[in-house]
CSV table of C-alpha atoms in Angstrom, one decimal:
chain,number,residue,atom,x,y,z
A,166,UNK,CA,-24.5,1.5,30.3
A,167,UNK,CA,-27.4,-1.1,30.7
A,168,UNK,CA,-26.2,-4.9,31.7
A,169,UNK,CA,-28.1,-5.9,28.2
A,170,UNK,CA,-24.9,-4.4,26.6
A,171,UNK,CA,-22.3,-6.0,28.6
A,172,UNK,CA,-23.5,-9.4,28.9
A,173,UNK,CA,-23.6,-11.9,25.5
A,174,UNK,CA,-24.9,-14.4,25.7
A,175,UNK,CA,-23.6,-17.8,24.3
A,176,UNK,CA,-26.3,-17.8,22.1
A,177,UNK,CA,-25.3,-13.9,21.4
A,178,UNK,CA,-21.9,-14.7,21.1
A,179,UNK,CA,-22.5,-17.2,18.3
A,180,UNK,CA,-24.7,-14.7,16.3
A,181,UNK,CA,-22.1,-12.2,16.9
A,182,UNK,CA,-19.2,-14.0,15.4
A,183,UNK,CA,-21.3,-15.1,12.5
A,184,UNK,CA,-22.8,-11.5,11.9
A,185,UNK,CA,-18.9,-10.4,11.7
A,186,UNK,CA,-17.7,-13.4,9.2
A,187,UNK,CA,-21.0,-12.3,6.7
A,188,UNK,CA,-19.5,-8.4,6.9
A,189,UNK,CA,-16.1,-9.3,6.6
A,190,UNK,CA,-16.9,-11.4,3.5
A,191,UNK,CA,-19.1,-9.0,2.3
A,192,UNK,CA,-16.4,-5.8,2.6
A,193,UNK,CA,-13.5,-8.0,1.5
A,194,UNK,CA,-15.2,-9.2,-1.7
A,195,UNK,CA,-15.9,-5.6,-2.6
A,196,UNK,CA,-12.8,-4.5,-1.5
A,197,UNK,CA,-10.6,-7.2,-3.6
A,198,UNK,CA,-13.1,-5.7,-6.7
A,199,UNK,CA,-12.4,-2.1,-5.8
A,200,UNK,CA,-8.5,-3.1,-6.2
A,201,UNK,CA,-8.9,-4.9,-9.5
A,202,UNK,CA,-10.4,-2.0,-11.1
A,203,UNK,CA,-8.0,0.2,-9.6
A,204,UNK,CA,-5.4,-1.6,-10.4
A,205,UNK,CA,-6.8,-1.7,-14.2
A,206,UNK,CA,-6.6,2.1,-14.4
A,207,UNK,CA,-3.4,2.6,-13.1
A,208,UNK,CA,-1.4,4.6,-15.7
A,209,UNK,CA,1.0,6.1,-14.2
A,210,UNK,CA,2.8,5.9,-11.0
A,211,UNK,CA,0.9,8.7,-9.2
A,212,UNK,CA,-1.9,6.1,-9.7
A,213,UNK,CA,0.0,3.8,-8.1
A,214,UNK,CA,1.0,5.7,-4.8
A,215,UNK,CA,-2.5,6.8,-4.8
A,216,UNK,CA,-3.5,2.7,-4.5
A,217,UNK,CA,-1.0,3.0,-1.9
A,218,UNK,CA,-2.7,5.6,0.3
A,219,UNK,CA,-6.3,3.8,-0.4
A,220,UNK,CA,-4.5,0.5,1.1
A,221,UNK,CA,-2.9,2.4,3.4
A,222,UNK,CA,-6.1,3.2,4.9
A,223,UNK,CA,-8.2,0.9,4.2
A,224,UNK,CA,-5.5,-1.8,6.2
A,225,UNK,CA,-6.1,0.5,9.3
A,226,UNK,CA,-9.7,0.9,9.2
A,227,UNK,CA,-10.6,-2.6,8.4
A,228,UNK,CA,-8.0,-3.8,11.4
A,229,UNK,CA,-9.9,-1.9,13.8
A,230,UNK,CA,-12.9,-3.0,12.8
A,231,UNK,CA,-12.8,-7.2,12.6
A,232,UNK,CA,-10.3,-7.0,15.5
A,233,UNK,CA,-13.2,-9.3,17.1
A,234,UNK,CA,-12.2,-11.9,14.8
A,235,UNK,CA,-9.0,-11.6,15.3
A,236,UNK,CA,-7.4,-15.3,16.6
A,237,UNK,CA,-5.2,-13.2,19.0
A,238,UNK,CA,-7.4,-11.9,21.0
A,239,UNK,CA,-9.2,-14.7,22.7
A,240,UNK,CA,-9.9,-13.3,26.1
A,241,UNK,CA,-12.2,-10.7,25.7
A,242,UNK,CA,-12.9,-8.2,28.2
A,243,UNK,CA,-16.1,-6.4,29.0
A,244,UNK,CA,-15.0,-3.1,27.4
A,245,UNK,CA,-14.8,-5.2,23.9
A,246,UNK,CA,-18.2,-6.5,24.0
A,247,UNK,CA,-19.8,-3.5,25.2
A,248,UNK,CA,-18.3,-1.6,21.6
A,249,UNK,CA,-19.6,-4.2,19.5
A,250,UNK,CA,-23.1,-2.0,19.5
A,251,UNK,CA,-21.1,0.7,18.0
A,252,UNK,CA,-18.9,-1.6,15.6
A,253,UNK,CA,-22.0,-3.0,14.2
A,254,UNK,CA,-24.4,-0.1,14.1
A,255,UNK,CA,-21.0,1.1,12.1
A,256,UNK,CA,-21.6,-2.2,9.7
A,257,UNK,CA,-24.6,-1.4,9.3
A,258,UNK,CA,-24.6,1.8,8.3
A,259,UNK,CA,-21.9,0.9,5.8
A,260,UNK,CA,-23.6,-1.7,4.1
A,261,UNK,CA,-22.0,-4.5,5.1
A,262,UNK,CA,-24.6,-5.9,7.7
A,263,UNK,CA,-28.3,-6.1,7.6
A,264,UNK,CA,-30.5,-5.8,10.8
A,265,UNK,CA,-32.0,-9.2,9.7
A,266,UNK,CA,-28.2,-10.7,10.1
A,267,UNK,CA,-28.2,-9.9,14.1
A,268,UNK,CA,-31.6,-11.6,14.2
A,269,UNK,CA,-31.6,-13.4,17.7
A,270,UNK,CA,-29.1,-10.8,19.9
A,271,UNK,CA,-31.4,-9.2,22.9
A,272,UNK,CA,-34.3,-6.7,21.8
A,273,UNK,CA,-32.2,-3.8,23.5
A,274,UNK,CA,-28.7,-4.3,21.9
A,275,UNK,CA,-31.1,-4.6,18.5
A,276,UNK,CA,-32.6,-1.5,19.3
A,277,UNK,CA,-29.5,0.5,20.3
A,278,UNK,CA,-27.5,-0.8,17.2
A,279,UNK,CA,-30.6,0.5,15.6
A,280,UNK,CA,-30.8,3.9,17.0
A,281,UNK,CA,-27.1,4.6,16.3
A,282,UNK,CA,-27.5,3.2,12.3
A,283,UNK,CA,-29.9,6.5,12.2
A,284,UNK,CA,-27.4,9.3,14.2
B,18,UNK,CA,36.9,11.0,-5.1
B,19,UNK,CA,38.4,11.8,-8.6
B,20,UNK,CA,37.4,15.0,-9.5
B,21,UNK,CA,35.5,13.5,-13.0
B,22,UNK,CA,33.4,12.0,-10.6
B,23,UNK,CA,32.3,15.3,-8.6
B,24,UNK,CA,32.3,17.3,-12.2
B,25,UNK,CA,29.5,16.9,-14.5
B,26,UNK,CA,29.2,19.0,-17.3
B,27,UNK,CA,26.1,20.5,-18.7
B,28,UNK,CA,26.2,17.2,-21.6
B,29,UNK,CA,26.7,14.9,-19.0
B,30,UNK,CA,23.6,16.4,-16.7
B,31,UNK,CA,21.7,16.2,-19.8
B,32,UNK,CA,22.5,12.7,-20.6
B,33,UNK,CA,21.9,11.8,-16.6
B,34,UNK,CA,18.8,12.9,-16.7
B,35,UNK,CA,17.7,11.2,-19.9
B,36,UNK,CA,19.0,8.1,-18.8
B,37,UNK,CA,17.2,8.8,-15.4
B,38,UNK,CA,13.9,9.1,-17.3
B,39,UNK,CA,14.5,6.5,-19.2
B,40,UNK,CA,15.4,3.5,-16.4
B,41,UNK,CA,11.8,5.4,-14.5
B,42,UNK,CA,10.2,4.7,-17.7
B,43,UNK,CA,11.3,1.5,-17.9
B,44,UNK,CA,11.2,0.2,-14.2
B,45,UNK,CA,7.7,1.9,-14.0
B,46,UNK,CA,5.9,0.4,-16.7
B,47,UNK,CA,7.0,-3.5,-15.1
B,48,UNK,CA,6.2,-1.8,-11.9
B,49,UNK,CA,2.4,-1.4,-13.1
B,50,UNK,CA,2.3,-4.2,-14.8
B,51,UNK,CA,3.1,-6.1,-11.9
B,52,UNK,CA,0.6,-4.6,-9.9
B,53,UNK,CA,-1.8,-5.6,-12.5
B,54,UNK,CA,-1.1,-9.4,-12.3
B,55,UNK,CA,-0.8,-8.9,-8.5
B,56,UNK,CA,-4.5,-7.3,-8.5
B,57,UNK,CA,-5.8,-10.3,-11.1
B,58,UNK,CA,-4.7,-12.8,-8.1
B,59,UNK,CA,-6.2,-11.6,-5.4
B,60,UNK,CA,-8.4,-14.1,-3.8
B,61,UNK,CA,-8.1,-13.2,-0.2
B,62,UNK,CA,-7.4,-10.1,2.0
B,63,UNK,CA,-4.2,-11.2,2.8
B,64,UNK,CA,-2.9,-10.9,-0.9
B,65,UNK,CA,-4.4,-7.5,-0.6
B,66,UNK,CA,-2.4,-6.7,2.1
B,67,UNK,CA,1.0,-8.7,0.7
B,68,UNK,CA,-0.1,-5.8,-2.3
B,69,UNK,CA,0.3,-3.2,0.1
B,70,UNK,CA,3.5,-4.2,1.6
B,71,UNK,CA,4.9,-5.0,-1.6
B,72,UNK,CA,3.9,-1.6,-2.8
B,73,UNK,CA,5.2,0.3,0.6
B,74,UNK,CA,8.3,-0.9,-0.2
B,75,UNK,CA,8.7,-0.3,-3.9
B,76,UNK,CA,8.2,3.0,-2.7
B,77,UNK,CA,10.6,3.3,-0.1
B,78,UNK,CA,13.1,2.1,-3.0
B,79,UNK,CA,11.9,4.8,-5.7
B,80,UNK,CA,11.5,7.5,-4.1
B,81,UNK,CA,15.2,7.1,-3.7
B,82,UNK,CA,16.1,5.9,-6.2
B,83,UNK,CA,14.6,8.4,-8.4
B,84,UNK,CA,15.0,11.4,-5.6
B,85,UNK,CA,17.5,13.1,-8.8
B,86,UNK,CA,14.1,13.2,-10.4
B,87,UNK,CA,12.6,15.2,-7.9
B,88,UNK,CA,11.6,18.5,-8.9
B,89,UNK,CA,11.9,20.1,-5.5
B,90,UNK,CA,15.6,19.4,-5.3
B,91,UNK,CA,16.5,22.2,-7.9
B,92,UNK,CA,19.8,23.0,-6.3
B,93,UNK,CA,22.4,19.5,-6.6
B,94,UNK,CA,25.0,19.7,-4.4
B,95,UNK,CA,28.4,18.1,-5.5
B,96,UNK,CA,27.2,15.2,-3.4
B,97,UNK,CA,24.4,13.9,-5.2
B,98,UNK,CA,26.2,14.6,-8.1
B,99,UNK,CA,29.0,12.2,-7.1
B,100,UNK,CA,26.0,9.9,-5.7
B,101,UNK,CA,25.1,9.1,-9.5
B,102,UNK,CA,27.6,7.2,-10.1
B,103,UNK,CA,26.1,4.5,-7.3
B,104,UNK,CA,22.7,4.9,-8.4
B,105,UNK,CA,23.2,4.7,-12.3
B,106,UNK,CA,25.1,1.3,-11.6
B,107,UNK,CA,22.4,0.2,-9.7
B,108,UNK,CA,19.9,1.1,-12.0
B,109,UNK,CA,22.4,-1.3,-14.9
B,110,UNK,CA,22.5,-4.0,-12.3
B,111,UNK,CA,18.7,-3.7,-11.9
B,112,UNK,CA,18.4,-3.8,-16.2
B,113,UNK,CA,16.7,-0.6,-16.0
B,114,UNK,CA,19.5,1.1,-17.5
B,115,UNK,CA,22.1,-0.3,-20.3
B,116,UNK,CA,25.2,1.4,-20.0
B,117,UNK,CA,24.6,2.5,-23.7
B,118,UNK,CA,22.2,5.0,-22.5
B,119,UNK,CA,24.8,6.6,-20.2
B,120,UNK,CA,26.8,7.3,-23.7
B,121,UNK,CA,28.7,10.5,-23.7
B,122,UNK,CA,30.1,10.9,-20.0
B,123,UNK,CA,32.9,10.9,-19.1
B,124,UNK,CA,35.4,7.9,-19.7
B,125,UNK,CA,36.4,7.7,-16.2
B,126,UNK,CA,32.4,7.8,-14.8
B,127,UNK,CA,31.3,5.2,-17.5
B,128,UNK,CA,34.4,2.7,-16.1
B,129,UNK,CA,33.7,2.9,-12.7
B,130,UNK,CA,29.6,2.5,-13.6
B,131,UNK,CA,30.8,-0.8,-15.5
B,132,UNK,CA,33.2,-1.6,-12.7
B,133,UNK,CA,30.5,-1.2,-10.1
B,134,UNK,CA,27.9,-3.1,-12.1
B,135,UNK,CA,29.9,-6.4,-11.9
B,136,UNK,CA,30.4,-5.9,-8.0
């Protein structure tokens, strides 16, 4: 692994956090939509247990993936920052972050998060 | 156990099982209704995850609560039988049931239903 992906800098840091708050807004807002309509064409209570499943996994995908926000884990390691290429070229790919919102992170973490959006 | 309790004739299976259907009817209309108003209020994720604990426990309680229900159990034991008695007072105590729709058992089942409704 190059040292461009270990080290963030303060700077980095600070785009980083705000590049996860824009995705997290982003996916929660569609997520809270994705419920109501669900929700609104429940019927029955297969429909119901089936909202329970999508939750189900949507809890443990989305936990995974915003773990960087979470208030608990303060003192990150070198492991976590290293995966954040791989957690955002994931956002990315999803939708929920643009290129343009990780404007200012080092050219080469830009163009590995780029690379791995295309794979 | 009183024998009355363990014996349930073919009537009385009949009328358990409509009343069954009946309090899943009933308990699982409010159930989507809830879910509904839940959805409508959903602001942030953690009501979207207060939904999905509420709903991993309503679960829990009707899947066994309603396990007479269950297709796949074809073959009552004298157990579950006797087991109705608990779950159709629970069901009155719940309001999902009146104790007019248990109507044609036995005298001694529909007393100890009553008796165990007021416990």
């Amino acid at each position: 692994m190059q040292e461009t992906e270990i080290i963030w800098s303060e700077t980095e840091q600070k785009i980083a956090h705000e590049a996860f708050l824009k995705a997290y807004q982003r996916e929660t807002t569609s997520l809270i939509h994705q419920i109501r309509v669900l929700a609104s064409e429940i019927v029955e209570l297969d429909h119901v247990w089936n909202l329970h499943d999508f939750l189900s996994a949507r809890r443990h995908q989305i936990d995974g993936k915003y773990d960087y926000l979470n208030p608990a884990r303060q003192g990150r390691d070198l492991d976590q920052y290293s995966a954040l290429i791989f957690v955002f070229s994931q956002l990315v790919k999803e939708g929920w972050l643009h290129l343009d919102d990780l404007e200012g992170l080092d050219q080469d973490k830009l163009a590995k998060i780029a690379a791995l959006t295309r794979m």
